[in-house]
Short mmCIF file of C-alpha atoms and ligand atoms in Angstrom, two decimals:
data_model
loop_
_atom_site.label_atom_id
_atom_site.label_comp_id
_atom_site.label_asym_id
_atom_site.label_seq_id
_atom_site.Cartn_x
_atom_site.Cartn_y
_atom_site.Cartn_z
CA UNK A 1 16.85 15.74 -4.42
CA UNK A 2 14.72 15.79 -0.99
CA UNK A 3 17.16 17.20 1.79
CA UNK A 4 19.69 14.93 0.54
CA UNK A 5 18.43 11.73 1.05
CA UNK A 6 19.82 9.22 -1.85
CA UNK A 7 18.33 5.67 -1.65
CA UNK A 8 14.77 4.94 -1.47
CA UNK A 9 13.14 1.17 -0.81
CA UNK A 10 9.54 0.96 -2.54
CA UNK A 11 7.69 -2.09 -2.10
CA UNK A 12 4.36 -3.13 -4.11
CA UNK A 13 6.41 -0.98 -7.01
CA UNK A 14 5.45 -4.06 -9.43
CA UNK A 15 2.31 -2.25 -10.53
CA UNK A 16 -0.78 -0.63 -9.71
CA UNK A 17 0.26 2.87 -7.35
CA UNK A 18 3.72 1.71 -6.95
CA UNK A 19 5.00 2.63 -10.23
CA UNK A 20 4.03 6.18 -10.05
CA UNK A 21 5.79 6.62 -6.43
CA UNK A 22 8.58 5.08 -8.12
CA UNK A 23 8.66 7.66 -11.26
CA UNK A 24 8.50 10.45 -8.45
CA UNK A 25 11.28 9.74 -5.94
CA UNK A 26 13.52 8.73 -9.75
CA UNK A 27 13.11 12.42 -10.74
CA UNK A 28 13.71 13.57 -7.27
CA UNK A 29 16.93 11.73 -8.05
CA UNK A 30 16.79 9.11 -5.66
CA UNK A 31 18.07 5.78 -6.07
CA UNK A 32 15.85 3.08 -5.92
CA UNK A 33 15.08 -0.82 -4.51
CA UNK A 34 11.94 -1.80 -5.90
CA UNK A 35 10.25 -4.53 -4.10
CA UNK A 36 7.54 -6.63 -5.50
CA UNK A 37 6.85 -10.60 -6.13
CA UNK A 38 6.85 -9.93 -10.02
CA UNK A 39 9.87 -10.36 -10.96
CA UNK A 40 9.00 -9.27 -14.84
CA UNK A 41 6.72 -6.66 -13.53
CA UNK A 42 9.58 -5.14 -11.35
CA UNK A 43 11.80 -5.05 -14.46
CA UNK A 44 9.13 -3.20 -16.75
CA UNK A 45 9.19 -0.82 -14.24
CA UNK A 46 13.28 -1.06 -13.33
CA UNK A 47 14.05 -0.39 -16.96
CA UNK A 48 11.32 1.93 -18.41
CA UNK A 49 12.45 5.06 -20.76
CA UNK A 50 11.03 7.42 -18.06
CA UNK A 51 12.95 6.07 -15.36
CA UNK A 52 16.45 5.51 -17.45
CA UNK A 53 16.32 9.19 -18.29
CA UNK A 54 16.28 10.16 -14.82
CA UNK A 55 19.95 8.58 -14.77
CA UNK A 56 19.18 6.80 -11.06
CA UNK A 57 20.54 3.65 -10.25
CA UNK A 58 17.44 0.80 -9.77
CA UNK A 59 17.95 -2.10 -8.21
CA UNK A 60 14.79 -4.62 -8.52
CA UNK A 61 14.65 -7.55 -5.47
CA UNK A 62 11.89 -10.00 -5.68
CA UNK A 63 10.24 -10.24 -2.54
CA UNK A 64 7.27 -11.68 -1.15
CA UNK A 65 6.84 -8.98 2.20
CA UNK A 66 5.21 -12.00 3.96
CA UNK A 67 8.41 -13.57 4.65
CA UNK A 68 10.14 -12.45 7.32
CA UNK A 69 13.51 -13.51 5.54
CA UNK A 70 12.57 -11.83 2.37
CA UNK A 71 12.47 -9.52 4.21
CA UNK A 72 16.01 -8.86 5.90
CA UNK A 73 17.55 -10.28 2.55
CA UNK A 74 15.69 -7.05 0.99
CA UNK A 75 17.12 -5.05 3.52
CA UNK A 76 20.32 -6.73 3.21
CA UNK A 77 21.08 -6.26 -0.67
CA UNK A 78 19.87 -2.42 -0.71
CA UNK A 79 22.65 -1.83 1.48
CA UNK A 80 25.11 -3.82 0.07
CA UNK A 81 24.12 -2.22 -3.37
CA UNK A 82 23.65 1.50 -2.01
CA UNK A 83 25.26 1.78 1.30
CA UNK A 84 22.31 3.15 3.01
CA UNK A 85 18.58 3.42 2.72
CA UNK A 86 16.91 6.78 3.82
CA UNK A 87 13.34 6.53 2.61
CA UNK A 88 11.07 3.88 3.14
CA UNK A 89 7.56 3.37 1.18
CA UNK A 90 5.46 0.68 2.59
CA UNK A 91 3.41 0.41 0.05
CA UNK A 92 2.88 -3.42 -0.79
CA UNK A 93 -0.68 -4.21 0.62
CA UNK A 94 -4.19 -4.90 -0.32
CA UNK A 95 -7.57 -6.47 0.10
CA UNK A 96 -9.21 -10.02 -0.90
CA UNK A 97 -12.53 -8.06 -1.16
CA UNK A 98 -14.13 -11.66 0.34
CA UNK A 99 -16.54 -11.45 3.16
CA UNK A 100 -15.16 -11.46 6.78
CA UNK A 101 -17.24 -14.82 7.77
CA UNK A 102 -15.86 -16.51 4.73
CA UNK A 103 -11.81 -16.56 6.22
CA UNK A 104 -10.45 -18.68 7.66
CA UNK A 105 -7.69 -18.12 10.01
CA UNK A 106 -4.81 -18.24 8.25
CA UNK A 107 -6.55 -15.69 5.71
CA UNK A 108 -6.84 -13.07 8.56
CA UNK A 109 -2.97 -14.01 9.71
CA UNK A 110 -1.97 -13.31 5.90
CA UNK A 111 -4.05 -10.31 5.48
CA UNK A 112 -2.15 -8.88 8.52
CA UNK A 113 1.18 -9.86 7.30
CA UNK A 114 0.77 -7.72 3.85
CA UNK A 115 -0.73 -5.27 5.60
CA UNK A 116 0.41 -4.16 8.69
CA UNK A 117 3.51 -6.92 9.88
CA UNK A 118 5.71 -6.15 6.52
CA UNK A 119 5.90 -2.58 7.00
CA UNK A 120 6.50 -2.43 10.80
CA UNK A 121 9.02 -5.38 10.28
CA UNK A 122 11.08 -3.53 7.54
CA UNK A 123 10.86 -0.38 9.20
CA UNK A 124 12.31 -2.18 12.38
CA UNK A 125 15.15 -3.49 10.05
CA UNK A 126 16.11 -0.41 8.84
CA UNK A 127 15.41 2.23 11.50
CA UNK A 128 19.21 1.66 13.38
CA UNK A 129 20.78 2.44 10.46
CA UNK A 130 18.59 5.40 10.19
CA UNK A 131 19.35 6.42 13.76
CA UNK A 132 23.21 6.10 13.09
CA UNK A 133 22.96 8.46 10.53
CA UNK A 134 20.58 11.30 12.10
CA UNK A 135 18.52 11.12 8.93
CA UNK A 136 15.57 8.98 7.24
CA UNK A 137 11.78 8.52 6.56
CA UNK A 138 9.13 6.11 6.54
CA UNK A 139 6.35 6.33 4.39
CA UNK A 140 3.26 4.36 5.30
CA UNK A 141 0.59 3.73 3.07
CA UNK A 142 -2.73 3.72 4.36
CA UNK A 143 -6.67 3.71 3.43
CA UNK A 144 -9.97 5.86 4.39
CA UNK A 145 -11.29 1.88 4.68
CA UNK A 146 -11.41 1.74 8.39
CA UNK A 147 -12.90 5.66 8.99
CA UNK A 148 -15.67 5.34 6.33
CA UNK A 149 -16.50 0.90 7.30
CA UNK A 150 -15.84 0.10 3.45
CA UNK A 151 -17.66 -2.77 3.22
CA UNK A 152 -16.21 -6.44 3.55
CA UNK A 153 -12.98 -4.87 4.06
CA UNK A 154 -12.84 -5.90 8.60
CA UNK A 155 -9.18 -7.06 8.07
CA UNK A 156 -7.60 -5.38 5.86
CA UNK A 157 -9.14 -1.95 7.71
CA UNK A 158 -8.07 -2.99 11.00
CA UNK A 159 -4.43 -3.41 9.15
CA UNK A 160 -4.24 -0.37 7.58
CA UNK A 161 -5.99 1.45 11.05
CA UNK A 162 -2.96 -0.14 12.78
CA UNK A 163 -0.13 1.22 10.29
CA UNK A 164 -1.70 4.50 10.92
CA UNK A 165 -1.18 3.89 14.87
CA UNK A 166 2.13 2.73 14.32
CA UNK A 167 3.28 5.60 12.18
CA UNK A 168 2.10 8.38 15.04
CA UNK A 169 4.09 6.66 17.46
CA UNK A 170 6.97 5.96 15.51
CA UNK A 171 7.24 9.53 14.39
CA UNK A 172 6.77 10.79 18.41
CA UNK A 173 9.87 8.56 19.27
CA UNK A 174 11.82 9.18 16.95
CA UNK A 175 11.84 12.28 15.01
CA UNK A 176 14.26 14.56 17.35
CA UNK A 177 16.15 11.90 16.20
CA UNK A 178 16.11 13.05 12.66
CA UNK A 179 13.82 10.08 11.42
CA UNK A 180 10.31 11.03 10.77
CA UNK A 181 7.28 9.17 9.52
CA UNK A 182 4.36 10.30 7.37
CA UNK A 183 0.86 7.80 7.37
CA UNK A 184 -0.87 8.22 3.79
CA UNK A 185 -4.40 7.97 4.18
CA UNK A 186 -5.96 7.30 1.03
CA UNK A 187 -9.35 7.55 -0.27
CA UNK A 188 -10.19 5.60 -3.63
CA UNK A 189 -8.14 5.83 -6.33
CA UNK A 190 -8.72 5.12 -10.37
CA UNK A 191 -6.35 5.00 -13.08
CA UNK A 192 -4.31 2.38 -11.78
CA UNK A 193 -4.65 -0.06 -8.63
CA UNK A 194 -6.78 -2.69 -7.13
CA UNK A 195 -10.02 -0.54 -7.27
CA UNK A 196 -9.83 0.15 -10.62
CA UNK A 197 -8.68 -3.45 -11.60
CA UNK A 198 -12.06 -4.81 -9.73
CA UNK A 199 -14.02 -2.10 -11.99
CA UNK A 200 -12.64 -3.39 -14.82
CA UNK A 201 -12.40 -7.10 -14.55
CA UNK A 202 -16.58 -7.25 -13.18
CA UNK A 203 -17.43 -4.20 -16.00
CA UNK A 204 -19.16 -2.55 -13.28
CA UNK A 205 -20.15 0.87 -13.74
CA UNK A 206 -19.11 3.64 -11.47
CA UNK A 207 -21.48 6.20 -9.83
CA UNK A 208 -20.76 9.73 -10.67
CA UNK A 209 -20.58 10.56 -6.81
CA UNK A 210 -18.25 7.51 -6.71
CA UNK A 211 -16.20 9.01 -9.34
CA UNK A 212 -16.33 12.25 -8.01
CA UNK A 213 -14.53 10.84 -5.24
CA UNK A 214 -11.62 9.16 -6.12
CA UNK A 215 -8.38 10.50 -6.88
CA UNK A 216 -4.98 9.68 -9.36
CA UNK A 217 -2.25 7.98 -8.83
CA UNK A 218 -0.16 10.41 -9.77
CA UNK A 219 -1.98 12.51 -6.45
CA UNK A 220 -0.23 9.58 -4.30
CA UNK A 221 2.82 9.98 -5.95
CA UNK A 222 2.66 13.42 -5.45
CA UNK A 223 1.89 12.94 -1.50
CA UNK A 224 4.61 10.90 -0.97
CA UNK A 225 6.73 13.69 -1.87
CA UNK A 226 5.02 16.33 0.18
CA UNK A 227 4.99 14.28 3.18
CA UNK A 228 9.26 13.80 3.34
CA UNK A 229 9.67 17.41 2.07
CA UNK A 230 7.19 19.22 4.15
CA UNK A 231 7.73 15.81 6.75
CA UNK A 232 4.05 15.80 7.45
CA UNK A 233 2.35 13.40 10.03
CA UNK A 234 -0.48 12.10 7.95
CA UNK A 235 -1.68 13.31 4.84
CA UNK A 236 -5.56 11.94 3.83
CA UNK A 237 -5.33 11.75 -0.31
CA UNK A 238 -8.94 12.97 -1.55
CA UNK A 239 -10.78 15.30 -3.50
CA UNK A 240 -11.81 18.21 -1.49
CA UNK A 241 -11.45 18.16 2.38
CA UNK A 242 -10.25 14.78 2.68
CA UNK A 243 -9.14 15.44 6.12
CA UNK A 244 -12.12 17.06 7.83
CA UNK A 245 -14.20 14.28 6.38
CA UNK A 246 -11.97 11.22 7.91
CA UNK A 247 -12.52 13.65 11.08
CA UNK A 248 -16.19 13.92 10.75
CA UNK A 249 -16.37 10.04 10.15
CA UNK A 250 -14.98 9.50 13.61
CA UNK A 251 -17.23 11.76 15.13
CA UNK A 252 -20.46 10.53 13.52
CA UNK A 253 -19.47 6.67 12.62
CA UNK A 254 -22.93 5.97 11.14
CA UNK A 255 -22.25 8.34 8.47
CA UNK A 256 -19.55 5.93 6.95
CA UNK A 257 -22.59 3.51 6.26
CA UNK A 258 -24.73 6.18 5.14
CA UNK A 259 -22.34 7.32 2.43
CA UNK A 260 -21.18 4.15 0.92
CA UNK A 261 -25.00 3.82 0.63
CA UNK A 262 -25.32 7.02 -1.27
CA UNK A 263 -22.36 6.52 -3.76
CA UNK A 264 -23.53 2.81 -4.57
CA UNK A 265 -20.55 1.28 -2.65
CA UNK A 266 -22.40 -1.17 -0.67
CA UNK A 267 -24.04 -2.77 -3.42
CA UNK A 268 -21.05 -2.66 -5.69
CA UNK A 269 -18.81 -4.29 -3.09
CA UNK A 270 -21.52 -7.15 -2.89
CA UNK A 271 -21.13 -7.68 -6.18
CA UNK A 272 -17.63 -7.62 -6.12
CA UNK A 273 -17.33 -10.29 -2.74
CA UNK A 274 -19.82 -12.31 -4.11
CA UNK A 275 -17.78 -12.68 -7.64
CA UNK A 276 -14.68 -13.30 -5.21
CA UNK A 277 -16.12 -16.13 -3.64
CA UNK A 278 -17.53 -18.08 -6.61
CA UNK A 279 -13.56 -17.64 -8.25
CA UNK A 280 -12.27 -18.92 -5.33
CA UNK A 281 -14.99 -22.17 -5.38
CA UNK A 282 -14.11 -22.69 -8.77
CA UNK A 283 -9.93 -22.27 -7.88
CA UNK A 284 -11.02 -24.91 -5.15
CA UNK A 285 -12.98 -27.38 -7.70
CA UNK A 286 -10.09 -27.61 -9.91
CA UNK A 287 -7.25 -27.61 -7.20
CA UNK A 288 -9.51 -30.74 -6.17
CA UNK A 289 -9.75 -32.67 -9.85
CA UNK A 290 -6.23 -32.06 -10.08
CA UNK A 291 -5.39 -34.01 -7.02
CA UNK A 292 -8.26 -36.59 -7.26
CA UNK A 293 -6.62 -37.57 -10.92
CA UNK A 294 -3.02 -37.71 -9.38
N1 NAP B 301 -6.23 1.41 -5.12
C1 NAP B 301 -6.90 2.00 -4.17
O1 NAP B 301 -8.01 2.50 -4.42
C2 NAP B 301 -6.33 2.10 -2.77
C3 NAP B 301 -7.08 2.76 -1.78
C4 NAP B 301 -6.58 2.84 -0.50
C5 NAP B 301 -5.34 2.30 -0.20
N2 NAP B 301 -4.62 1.65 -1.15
C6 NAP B 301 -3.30 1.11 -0.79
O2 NAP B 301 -2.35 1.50 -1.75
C7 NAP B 301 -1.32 0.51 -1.85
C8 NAP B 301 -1.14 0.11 -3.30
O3 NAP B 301 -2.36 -0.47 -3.76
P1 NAP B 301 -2.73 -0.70 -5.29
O4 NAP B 301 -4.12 -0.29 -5.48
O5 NAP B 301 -1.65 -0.16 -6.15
O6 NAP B 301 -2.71 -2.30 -5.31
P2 NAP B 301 -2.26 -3.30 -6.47
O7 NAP B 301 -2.47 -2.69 -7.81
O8 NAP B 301 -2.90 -4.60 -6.16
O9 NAP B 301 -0.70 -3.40 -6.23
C9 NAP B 301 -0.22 -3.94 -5.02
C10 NAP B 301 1.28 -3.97 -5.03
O10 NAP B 301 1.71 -4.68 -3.86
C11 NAP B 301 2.47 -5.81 -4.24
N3 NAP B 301 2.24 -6.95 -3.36
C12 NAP B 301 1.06 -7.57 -3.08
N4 NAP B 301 1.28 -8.61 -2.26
C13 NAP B 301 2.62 -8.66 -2.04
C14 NAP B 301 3.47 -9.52 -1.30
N5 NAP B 301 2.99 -10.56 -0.61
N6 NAP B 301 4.79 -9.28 -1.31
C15 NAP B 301 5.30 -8.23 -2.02
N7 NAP B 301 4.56 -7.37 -2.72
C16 NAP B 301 3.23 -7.59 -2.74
C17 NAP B 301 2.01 -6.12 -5.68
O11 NAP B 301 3.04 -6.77 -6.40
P3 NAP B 301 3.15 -8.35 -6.69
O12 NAP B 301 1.77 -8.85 -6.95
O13 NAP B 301 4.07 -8.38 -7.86
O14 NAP B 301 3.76 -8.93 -5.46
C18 NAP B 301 1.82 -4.72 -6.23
O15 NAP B 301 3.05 -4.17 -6.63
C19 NAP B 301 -1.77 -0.65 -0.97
O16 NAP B 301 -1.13 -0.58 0.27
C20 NAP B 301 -3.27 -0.43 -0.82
O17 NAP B 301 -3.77 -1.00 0.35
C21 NAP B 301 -5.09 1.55 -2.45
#
């Protein structure tokens, strides 16, 4: 057990990184709510061998974090089921990988709700009970997006910049209180997750300096640990220096550009927004048929 904190909420635990930060916190001996629209997916996870022989109690709530009453109703059966919560791990989120000038404005508005709304909103909801007790910690999952201008990612960057922002405050207030925050800044990861779902689905091939850089998600998993044990403020998830290259990035900001350049990441992410926006003309052609023969 971490200190001896005994519940856990994980959102985006359906699949991709979630899972593994699941598996982590189970053999930590944590109980855990695992948060995710996928109801099936939430099961799988709820009721895998792994996880049974860790002998924690799982309880799986459907939730779409873009509701606001999803939200408290999250909130509201972990502590009916547990008592209390004392870990958070925001770690729902992700990226349409469209470009900016194609949103419109309720795609920004959603994009910002995933991203950066959910996870102050739950936090808010469960940082009184927190401060009753002395004790808790938020995990916030963030992304090297914003220091390193990923391409096509203007939103979802400005989100995740945000949650950082959010997170250093929150832990200033609030710590001497006994509830600390950690931001997780994380770099690309394969093995599991959007990134390596995009690979996949457009059978792109991956640059060995763009492999070279990229880490497991068991090295998340692993982070989110570190960062309630050894309660650290942010911890950048990367092969090699992670950190002193997110601080060189903000130095220099052209060499962001420069880099995703040199590992093929530019022309990749084309590739990868451009194949976004003809799925989502073709979603549109057939949402259209459908209604014209109605
Ligand atoms: N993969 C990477 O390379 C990478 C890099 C930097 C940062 N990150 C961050 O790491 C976190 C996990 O990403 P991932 O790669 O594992 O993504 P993923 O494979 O797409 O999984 C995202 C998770 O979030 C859940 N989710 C998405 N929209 C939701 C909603 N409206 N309500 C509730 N849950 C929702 C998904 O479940 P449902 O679809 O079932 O709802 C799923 O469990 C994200 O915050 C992402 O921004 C990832």
């Amino acid at each position: 057990m971490i200190k001896n904190y005994r519940t856990a909420i994980v959102t985006g635990a359906s699949h991709g990184i979630g899972p593994f930060i699941v598996r982590a916190l189970a053999k930590e001996g944590m109980n855990l709510v695992l948060a995710a629209r996928s109801e099936d997916e939430l099961e799988q996870v709820a009721t895998a061998a792994d996880i049974r022989a860790t002998g924690v109690h799982v309880l799986t709530v459907p939730t779409d974090v873009t509701e606001r009453d999803a939200l408290s109703a999250l909130v509201s059966a972990a502590e009916r089921t547990f008592g209390s919560v004392d870990v958070l791990v925001n770690n729902a989120g992700g990226d349409p990988q469209r470009e900016f000038h194609n949103y419109t404005a309720d795609d920004v508005e959603a994009l910002i709700r995933l991203n950066l709304t959910a996870p102050i909103e739950l936090t808010r909801l469960l940082l009184p009970g927190m401060l009753q007790r002395k004790q808790g910690h938020i995990v916030n999952i963030s992304s090297m997006g914003g220091s390193v201008s990923f391409p096509y990612t203007e939103v979802y960057s400005a989100a995740k910049d945000g949650l950082i922002a959010f997170t250093r405050v929150l832990r200033a207030d609030y710590r001497q209180a006994g509830v600390s925050s950690s931001a997780l800044i994380l770099g690309p990861i394969g093995g599991a997750g959007l990134g390596e779902r995009t690979m996949q689905e457009l059978n792109l091939p991956m640059s060995a300096m763009g492999k070279a850089s990229m880490s497991p998600p068991e090295a998340v998993a692993q982070a989110v640990l570190k960062s309630i044990r050894r309660d650290k403020a942010e911890i950048v998830v990367m092969p090699g220096p992670g950190r002193l290259m997110r601080a060189l990035m903000t130095l220099f900001p052209g060499m962001g550009p420069a880099m995703n350049q040199m590992t093929g990441s530019t022309s990749v992410m084309k590739q990868v927004a451009d194949f976004r926006e003809r799925q989502r003309e073709q979603l549109n052609a057939s949402s259209f048929q459908a209604e014209a023969k109605s």
